[in-house]
Tab-separated table of C-alpha atoms in Angstrom:
chain	number	residue	atom	x	y	z
A	1	MET	CA	86.366	83.503	121.334
A	2	ASN	CA	88.575	86.061	121.601
A	3	ASP	CA	87.596	90.331	122.623
A	4	ASN	CA	87.873	91.132	118.641
A	5	LYS	CA	85.122	89.166	117.281
A	6	LYS	CA	83.030	90.228	120.208
A	7	GLY	CA	82.957	93.486	120.108
A	8	GLY	CA	82.372	92.873	116.004
A	9	PHE	CA	79.049	90.820	116.918
A	10	LEU	CA	78.231	92.818	119.022
A	11	THR	CA	78.593	96.228	116.967
A	12	GLY	CA	77.748	94.078	113.990
A	13	LEU	CA	74.403	93.135	116.482
A	14	MET	CA	73.387	96.878	117.826
A	15	ILE	CA	73.428	98.709	113.901
A	16	GLY	CA	70.937	95.769	113.044
A	17	ALA	CA	69.298	96.585	116.001
A	18	LEU	CA	69.303	100.488	114.683
A	19	LEU	CA	68.420	99.267	111.479
A	20	GLY	CA	65.352	96.995	111.934
A	21	GLY	CA	64.206	100.123	114.577
A	22	VAL	CA	64.032	102.684	111.071
A	23	ALA	CA	62.275	100.127	109.109
A	24	TYR	CA	59.665	99.080	110.925
A	25	TYR	CA	58.636	103.114	111.909
A	26	VAL	CA	59.162	103.750	108.331
A	27	PHE	CA	57.295	101.106	106.949
A	28	GLY	CA	55.239	99.984	110.021
A	29	THR	CA	53.615	103.111	111.453
A	30	GLU	CA	51.413	105.748	109.907
A	31	LYS	CA	53.706	108.491	110.821
A	32	GLY	CA	56.561	107.061	108.778
A	33	LYS	CA	53.908	106.805	105.516
A	34	LYS	CA	53.123	110.193	105.879
A	35	LEU	CA	57.057	110.545	106.316
A	36	GLN	CA	57.442	107.916	102.744
A	37	LYS	CA	55.285	110.823	101.073
A	38	ASP	CA	57.009	113.776	101.911
A	39	PHE	CA	59.768	112.143	100.541
A	40	LYS	CA	58.687	111.201	97.108
A	41	LYS	CA	57.279	114.858	96.922
A	42	LEU	CA	60.766	115.885	97.414
A	43	ALA	CA	62.080	113.460	95.679
A	44	LYS	CA	60.471	114.266	92.812
A	45	PRO	CA	61.494	117.536	91.202
A	46	TYR	CA	64.849	115.382	91.867
A	47	LEU	CA	63.723	111.714	90.009
A	48	ASN	CA	62.731	113.603	86.679
A	49	ASP	CA	66.045	115.876	86.313
A	50	LEU	CA	67.671	112.485	86.806
A	51	SER	CA	65.180	110.722	84.268
A	52	ASP	CA	66.571	113.934	81.656
A	53	ILE	CA	70.086	112.915	82.418
A	54	VAL	CA	69.531	109.082	82.357
A	55	ASP	CA	68.235	109.623	78.435
A	56	GLN	CA	70.840	111.749	77.779
A	57	TRP	CA	73.028	108.806	78.325
A	58	PRO	CA	73.419	107.438	74.693
A	59	GLU	CA	74.209	111.451	72.969
A	60	GLU	CA	76.473	110.906	75.534
A	61	LYS	CA	78.172	108.071	75.415
A	62	GLU	CA	78.646	107.794	71.438
A	63	LYS	CA	80.412	111.533	71.762
A	64	ILE	CA	82.624	109.883	74.270
A	65	ILE	CA	83.001	106.351	71.730
A	66	GLU	CA	84.187	109.294	68.753
A	67	ARG	CA	86.809	111.313	71.893
A	68	MET	CA	88.426	107.588	72.701
A	69	GLU	CA	88.956	106.623	68.685
A	70	ASP	CA	90.325	110.341	68.141
A	71	ILE	CA	92.872	108.991	70.920
A	72	LYS	CA	93.226	105.545	70.028
A	73	GLU	CA	93.869	107.708	66.121
A	74	THR	CA	96.661	110.371	67.568
A	75	ILE	CA	98.127	107.630	69.779
A	76	GLU	CA	98.942	105.531	67.523
A	77	GLU	CA	100.676	108.243	64.947
A	78	LYS	CA	102.672	109.059	67.674
A	79	VAL	CA	103.914	105.195	68.111
A	80	GLU	CA	104.330	104.823	64.551
A	81	GLU	CA	106.448	108.696	64.838
A	82	GLY	CA	108.117	106.732	67.849
A	83	VAL	CA	109.370	103.704	65.236
A	84	THR	CA	110.483	105.298	62.724
A	85	SER	CA	112.737	107.033	64.308
A	86	VAL	CA	114.299	104.616	66.400
A	87	PRO	CA	117.009	103.646	63.777
A	88	ARG	CA	117.942	107.648	63.980
A	89	LEU	CA	117.764	107.130	67.881
A	90	GLU	CA	120.521	103.731	67.790
A	91	GLU	CA	122.995	105.968	65.809
A	92	LEU	CA	123.080	108.670	67.918
A	93	GLN	CA	124.066	106.409	70.777
A	94	GLU	CA	126.523	104.427	68.932
A	95	ARG	CA	127.818	108.113	67.748
A	96	SER	CA	127.799	109.452	71.692
A	97	LYS	CA	129.413	105.815	73.133
A	98	ALA	CA	132.037	106.898	70.616
A	99	ILE	CA	132.733	110.182	71.565
A	100	THR	CA	132.348	108.801	75.136
A	101	LYS	CA	135.260	105.982	74.498
A	102	ARG	CA	137.674	109.067	72.461
A	103	PHE	CA	136.988	111.684	75.186
A	104	PHE	CA	137.702	108.911	78.630
A	105	LYS	CA	140.283	107.070	76.566
A	106	ASN	CA	140.356	103.978	79.024
């Protein structure tokens, strides 16, 4: 086994042991259970706010979809304008080539 794999294994082992110890403390001891209750009390207002935000998602989703459809229509219009202007662009390129040939007269 090379040193890199051995170091990775030991790092994983240490992290796993640390997480296991934290999980045991939080879920397996009386102090940990008190910590859970305190955390729930602290988190409750934020969870209520999050719940309100999630409830608003369908409305926001509709607004976003409408805006995306407007953007799509605008892009389609611009592409159509570009397609109709391509022949004019080709005409200008031909004229430019003719002027260049006259100017430089190979």
